PDB file of C-alpha atoms in Angstrom:
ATOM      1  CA  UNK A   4      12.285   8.976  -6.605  1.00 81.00           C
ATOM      2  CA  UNK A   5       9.593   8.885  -9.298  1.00 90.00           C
ATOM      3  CA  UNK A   6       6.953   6.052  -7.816  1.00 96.00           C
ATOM      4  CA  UNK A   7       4.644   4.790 -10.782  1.00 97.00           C
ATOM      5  CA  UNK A   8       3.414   1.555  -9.795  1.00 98.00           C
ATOM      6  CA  UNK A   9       2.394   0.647  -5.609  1.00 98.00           C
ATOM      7  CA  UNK A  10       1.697  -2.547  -4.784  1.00 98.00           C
ATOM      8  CA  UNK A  11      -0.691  -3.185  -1.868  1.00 98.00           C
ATOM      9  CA  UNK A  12      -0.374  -6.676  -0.257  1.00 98.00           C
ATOM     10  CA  UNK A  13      -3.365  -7.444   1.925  1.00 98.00           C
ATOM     11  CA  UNK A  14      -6.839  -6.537   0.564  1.00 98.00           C
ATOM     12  CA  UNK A  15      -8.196  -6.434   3.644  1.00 97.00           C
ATOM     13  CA  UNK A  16     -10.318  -3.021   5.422  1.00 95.00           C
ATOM     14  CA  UNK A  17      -6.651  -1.395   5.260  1.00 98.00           C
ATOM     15  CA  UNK A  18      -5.087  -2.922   1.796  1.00 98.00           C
ATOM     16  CA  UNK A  19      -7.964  -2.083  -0.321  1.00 98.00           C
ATOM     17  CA  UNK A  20      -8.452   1.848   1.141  1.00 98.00           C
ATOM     18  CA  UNK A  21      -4.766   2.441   0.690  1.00 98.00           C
ATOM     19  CA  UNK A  22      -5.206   0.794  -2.618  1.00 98.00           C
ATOM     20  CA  UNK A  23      -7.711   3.257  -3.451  1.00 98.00           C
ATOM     21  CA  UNK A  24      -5.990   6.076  -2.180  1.00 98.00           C
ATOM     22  CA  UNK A  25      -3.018   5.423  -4.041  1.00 98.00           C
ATOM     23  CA  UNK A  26      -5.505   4.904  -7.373  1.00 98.00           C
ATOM     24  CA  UNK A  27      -7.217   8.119  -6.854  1.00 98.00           C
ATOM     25  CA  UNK A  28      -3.425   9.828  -6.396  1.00 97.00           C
ATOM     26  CA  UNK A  29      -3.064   8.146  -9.934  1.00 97.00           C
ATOM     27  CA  UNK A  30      -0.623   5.458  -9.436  1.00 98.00           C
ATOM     28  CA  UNK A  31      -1.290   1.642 -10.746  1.00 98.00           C
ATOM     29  CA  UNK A  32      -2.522   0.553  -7.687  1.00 98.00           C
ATOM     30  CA  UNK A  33      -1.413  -3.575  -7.553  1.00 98.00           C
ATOM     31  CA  UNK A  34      -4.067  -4.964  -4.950  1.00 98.00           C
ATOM     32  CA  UNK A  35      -2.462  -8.751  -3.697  1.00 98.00           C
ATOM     33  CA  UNK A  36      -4.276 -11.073  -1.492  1.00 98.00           C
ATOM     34  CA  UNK A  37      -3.931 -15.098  -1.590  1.00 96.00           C
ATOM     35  CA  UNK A  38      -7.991 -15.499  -1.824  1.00 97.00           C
ATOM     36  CA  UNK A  39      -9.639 -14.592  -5.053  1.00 98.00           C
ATOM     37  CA  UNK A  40     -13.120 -13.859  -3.138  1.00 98.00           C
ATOM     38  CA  UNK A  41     -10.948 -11.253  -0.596  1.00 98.00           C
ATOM     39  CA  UNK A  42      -9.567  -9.754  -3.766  1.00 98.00           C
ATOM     40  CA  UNK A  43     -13.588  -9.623  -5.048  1.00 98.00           C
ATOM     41  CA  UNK A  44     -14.938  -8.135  -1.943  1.00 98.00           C
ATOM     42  CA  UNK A  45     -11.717  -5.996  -1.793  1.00 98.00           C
ATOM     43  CA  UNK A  46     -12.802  -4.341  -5.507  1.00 98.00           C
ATOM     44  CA  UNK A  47     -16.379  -4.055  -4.486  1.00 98.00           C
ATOM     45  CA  UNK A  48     -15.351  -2.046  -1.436  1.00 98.00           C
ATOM     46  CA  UNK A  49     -13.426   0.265  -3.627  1.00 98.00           C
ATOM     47  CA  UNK A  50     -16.159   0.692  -6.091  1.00 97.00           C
ATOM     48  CA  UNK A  51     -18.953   1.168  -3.732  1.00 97.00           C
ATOM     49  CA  UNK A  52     -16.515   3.871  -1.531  1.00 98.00           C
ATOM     50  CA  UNK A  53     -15.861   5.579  -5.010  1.00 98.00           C
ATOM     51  CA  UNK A  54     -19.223   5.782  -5.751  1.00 97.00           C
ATOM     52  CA  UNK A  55     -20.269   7.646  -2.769  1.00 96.00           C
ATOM     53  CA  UNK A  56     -17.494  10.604  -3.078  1.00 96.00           C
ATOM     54  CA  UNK A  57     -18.860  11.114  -6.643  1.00 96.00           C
ATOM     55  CA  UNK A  58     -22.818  11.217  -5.494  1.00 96.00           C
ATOM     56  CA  UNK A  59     -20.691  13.605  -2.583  1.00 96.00           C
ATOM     57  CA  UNK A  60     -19.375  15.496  -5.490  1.00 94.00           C
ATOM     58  CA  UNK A  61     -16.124  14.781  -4.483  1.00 94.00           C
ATOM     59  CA  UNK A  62     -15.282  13.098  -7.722  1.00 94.00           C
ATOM     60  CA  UNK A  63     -16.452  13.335 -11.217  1.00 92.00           C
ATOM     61  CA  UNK A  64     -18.251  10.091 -12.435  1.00 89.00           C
ATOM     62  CA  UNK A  65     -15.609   9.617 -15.344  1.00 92.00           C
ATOM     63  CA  UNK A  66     -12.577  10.010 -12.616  1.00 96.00           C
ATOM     64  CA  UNK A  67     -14.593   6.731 -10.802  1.00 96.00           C
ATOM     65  CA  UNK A  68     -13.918   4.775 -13.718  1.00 96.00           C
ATOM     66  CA  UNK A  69     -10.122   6.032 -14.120  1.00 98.00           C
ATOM     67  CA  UNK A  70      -9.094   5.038 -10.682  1.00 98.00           C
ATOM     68  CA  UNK A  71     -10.916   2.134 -10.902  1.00 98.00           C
ATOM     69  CA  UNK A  72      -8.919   0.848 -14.176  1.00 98.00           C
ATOM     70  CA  UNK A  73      -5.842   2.113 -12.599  1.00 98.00           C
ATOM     71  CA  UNK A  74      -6.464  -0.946  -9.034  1.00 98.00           C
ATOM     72  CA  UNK A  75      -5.144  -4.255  -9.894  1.00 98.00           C
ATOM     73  CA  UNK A  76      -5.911  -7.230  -8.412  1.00 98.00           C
ATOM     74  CA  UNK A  77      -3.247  -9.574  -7.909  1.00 98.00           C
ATOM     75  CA  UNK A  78      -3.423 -13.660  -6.808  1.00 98.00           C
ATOM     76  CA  UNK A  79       0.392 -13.648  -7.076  1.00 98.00           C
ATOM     77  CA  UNK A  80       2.587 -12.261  -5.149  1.00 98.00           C
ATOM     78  CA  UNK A  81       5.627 -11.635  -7.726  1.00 98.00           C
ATOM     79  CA  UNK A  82       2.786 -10.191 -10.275  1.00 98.00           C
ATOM     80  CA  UNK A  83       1.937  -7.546  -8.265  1.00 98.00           C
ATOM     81  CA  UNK A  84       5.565  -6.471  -7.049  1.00 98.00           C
ATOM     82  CA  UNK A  85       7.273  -7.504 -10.264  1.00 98.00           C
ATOM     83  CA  UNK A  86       7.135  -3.788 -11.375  1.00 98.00           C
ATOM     84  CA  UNK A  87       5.892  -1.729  -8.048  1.00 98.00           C
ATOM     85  CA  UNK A  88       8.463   1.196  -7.063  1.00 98.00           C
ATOM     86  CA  UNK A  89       6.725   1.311  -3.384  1.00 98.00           C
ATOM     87  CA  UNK A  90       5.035  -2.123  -1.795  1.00 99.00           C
ATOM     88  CA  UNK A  91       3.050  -1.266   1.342  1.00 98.00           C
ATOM     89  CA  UNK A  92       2.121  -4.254   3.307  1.00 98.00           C
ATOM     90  CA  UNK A  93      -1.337  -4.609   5.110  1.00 98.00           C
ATOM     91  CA  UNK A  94      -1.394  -7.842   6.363  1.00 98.00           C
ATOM     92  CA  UNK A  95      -2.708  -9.080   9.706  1.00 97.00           C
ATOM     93  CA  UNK A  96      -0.221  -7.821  12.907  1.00 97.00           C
ATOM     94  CA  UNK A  97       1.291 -11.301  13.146  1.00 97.00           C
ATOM     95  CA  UNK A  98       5.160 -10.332  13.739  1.00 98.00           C
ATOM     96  CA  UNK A  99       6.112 -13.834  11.987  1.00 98.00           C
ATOM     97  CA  UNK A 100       3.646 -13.318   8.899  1.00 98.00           C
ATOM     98  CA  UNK A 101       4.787  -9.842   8.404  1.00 98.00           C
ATOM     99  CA  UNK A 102       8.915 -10.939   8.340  1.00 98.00           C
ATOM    100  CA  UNK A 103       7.776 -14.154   6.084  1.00 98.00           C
ATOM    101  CA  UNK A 104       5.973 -11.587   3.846  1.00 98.00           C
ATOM    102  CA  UNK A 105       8.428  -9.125   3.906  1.00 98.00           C
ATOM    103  CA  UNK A 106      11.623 -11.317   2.868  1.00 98.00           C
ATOM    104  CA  UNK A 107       9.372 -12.672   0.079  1.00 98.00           C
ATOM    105  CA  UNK A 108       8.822  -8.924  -0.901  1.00 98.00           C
ATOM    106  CA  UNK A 109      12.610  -8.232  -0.846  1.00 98.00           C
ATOM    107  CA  UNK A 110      12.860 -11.955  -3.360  1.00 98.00           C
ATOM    108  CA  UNK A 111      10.617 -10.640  -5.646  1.00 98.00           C
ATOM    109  CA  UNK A 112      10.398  -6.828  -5.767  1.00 98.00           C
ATOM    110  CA  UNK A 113      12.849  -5.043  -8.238  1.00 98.00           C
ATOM    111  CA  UNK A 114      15.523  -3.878  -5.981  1.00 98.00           C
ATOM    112  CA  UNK A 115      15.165  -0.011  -6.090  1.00 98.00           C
ATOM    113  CA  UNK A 116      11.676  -0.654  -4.411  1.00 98.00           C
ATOM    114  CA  UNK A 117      10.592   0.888  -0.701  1.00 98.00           C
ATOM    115  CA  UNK A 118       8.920  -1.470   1.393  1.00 98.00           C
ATOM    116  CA  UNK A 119       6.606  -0.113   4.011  1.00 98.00           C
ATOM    117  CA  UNK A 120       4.652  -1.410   6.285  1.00 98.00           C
ATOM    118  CA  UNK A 121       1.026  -0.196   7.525  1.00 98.00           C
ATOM    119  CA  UNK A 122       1.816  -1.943  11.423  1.00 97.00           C
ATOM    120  CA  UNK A 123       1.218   0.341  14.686  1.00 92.00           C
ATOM    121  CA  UNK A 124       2.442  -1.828  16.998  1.00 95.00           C
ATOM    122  CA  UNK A 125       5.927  -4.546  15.228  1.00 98.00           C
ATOM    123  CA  UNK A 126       9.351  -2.562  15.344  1.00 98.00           C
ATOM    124  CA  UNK A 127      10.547  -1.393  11.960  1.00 98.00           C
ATOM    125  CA  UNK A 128      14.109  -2.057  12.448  1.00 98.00           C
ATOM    126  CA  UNK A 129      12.956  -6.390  13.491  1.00 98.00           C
ATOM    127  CA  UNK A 130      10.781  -6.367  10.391  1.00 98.00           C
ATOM    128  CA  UNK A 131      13.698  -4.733   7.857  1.00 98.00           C
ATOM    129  CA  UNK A 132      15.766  -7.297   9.543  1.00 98.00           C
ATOM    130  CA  UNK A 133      14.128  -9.696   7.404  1.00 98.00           C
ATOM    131  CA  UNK A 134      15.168  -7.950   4.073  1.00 98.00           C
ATOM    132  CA  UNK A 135      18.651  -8.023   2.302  1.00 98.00           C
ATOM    133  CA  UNK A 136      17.212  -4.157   2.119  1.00 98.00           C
ATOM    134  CA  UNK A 137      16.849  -2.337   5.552  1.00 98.00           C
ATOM    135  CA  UNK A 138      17.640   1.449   4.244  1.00 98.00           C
ATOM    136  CA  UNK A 139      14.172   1.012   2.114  1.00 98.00           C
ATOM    137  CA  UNK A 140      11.883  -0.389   4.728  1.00 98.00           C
ATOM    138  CA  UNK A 141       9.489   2.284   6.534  1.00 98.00           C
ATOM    139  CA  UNK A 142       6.670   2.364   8.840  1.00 98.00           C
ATOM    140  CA  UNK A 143       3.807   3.946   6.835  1.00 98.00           C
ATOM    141  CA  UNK A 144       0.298   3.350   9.240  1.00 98.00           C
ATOM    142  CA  UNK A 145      -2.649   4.721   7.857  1.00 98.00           C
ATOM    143  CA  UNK A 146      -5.460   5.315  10.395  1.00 97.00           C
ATOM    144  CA  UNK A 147      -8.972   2.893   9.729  1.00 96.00           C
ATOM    145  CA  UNK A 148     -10.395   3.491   7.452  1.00 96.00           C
ATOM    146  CA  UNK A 149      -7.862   5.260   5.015  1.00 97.00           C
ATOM    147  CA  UNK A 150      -9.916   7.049   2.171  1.00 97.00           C
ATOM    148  CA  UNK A 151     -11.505   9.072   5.203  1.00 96.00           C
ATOM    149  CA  UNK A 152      -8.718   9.440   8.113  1.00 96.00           C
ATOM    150  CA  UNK A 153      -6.264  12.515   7.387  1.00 95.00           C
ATOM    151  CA  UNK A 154      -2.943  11.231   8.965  1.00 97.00           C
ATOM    152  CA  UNK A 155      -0.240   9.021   8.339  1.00 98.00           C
ATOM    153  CA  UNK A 156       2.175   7.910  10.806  1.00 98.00           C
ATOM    154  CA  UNK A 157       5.592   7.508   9.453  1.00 98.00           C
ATOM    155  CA  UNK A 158       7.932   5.275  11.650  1.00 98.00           C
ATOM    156  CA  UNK A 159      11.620   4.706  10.689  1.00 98.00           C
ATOM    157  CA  UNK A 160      13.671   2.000  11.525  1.00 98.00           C
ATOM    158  CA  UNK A 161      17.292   2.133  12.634  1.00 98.00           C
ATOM    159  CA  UNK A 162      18.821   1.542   9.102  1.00 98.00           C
ATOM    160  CA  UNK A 163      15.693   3.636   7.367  1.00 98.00           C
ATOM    161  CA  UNK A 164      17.559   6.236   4.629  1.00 98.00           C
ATOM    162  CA  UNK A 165      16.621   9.427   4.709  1.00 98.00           C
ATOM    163  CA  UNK A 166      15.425   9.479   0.404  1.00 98.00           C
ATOM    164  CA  UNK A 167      12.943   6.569   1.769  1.00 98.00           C
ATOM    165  CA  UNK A 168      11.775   8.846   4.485  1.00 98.00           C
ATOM    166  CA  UNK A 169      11.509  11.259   1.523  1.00 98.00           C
ATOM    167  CA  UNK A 170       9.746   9.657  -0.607  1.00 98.00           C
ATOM    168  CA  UNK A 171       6.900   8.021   1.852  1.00 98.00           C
ATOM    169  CA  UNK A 172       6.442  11.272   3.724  1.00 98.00           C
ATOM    170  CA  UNK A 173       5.714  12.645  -0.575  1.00 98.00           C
ATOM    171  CA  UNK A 174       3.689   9.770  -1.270  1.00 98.00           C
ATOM    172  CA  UNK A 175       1.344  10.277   1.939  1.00 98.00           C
ATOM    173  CA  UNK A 176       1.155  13.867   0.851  1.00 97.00           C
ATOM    174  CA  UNK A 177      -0.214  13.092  -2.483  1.00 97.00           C
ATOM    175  CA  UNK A 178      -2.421  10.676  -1.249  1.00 98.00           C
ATOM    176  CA  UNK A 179      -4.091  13.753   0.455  1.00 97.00           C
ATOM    177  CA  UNK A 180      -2.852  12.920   4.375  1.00 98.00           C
ATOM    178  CA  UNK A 181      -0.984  14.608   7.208  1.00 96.00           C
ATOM    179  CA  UNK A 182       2.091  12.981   8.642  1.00 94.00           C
TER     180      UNK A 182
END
């Protein structure tokens, strides 16, 4: 599966790195939180941590910019999963926020979309429960903080297709990390 567009939902230490990550791996990068000045500090965060690969020389000034225009901050939830091909969910590890956030992903996403989520500790298979989708639902935890930690643990649930095992196992890989 081609993936164009990720949407991030939480903006948080986790949503905005893997934000940035997928940015710098050259997706649109749809950042969603419910609090404009999280979504602020979120872009800020990404900016300043951009910043310091380039003055590292691990980026080029004009790629800053790039991946910058390519992170979109998002107030509402359907506008930033509206066109998103992967959704990876960063939200606080509350088991009842994560289903409620979840189904409302699986409402509003188009329905070829994966939906992963960045938990270490909530069973995949009682969070894809939640969805009218459970094949496309996927563990993907990225270690704190995620623009500097190399690995990716990839958890499936019971119902978890192999092409969506495929495709986030790919995705991690572009993003530069181990699984």
């Amino acid at each position: 599966m081609e993936l164009r567009t990720i949407a991030v939902i939480g903006s948080g230490i986790m949503g905005n790195g893997i934000a940035q990550l997928a940015a710098t791996a050259g997706h649109q990068a749809h950042m969603h939180d419910a609090y404009p000045e999280a979504l602020d500090k979120a872009l800020s965060l990404i900016k300043d941590s951009l910043t310091r690969f380039a003055r590292k020389g691990k980026l080029q000034e004009p790629e800053v910019e790039q991946i910058i225009e390519r992170v979109h901050p998002e107030l509402d939830l359907h506008t930033a999963v509206r066109e998103a091909d992967y959704v990876i969910e960063a939200v606080p590890e509350d088991i009842d926020l994560k289903c409620r956030v979840f189904r409302e992903i699986d409402e509003k996403a188009p329905s070829h979309a994966i939906i992963a989520s960045n938990t270490s500790q909530y069973s995949i298979t009682q969070i894809a429960a939640a969805t009218s989708r459970p094949t496309q639902v996927i563990g993907a935890h990225f270690f704190n903080p995620p623009v500097l930690m190399g690995l990716v643990e990839v958890v499936r649930g019971l119902e978890t297709s192999d092409e969506t095992l495929a495709t986030t196992i790919e995705l991690a890989k572009r993003m530069g990390k181990e699984v």
